[in-house]
């Protein structure tokens, strides 16, 4: 069977081949480095890693670009609060992101590009949009006029024809009901960091960042653009509008979107305060490979509910495979090859590949591996497994582990350190951010998380007092 992906743009399963030759040109939206990424974010990045590896398995080369958003409202506000430059502020979280990614065994894209290092291409893109009559300015900022792009809404499948012209928005994220002209270049406010441009001092919006960098590195039409489902609107819709209004060509042939990681039936997110970072889980004693397995085990277009039972089950599944590997390599076996046992392993690989080709159905591909392990264990019990069948088993595990990459135990010395600050490093900003997070957790009725935050602060010598005026805090 051929490789097929569900394309959000056409809403169909489509056969995939790169457009030119053997190289897949792929762009994925990377992290916004204003804080530690949570494991929900890492579900999206793990899906993209599995996608990369499966494309490699098909013999394709990859030219994969991932951006790092290192300037936005949250970053500017947080850096200012800590009295740091945005460069110093984001350096910490950029490093942390790549440490976490390495612990989760995520392959590094061919190009990792920071927004602040590519401002000129964004400026150029805005100039082209202006030349094509798609922009206007208001109070020093430049906006994209969505009525100038007739295809607006084609990715999120919304009919935006009746939108009010001229309604505009300065923030990067907003609701579907609220299709608006969006900001391409934000005028500098007060003492905010800025770049010079023909449209005045300011900084680029988030959406133009991805369009400009994707086309800079990959050309006008990409093979694949991927990200989490929350990026479909407005981010990816806006990327299409900008890119296609510049080139007149399709921006990406395939759009792949991964569903969210949930926790207690809600999306895991910073704003709800219901998240775990990778470091939280490592500190509790869970292994990175178990977390990777859990994130990869549910097909990417299905919601995945995070539970500790699920995480323990993931660790057990890895254990079962490792035990099998040891048993096969250490058991004394009769010489020769049992053809029936060999055929069973070939069937397992065929089934694994068929499932992965079917829009990366990782649940079915795992089932193929575990069915095989069960059958091979029975063959071992019954003395049908012979010396040469070891290679068959090794081949099944190899194909599996090229994609899932969980069999080798992690080196504990190489796992990222805790993100919990020490008493000395706990800044006022961090304390206040934790208090805000606790308030959001309470509002979302996630009392366990709220208590956890209070306990974490207490452990660091910070006492909270709930008063009528709000939460007060003091150092012990
Ligand atoms: P951000 O750093 O907020 O720009 O997000 C990085 C990636 O994480 C994006 O592709 C988001 O769609 C994705 N994401 C955010 N929250 C979740 C979640 N709970 N589950 C899965 N993916 C998520
Ligand atoms: Zn993006």
Short mmCIF file of C-alpha atoms and ligand atoms in Angstrom, two decimals, residues 27 29 206 210 235 239, ligand 2:
data_model
loop_
_atom_site.label_atom_id
_atom_site.label_comp_id
_atom_site.label_asym_id
_atom_site.label_seq_id
_atom_site.Cartn_x
_atom_site.Cartn_y
_atom_site.Cartn_z
CA UNK A 27 7.85 23.09 7.76
CA UNK A 29 5.76 25.44 13.76
CA UNK A 206 3.80 35.79 14.57
CA UNK A 210 6.40 31.41 9.58
CA UNK A 235 -2.18 30.85 12.39
CA UNK A 239 0.17 31.79 6.73
ZN1 LIG B 2 3.92 28.78 12.40
#
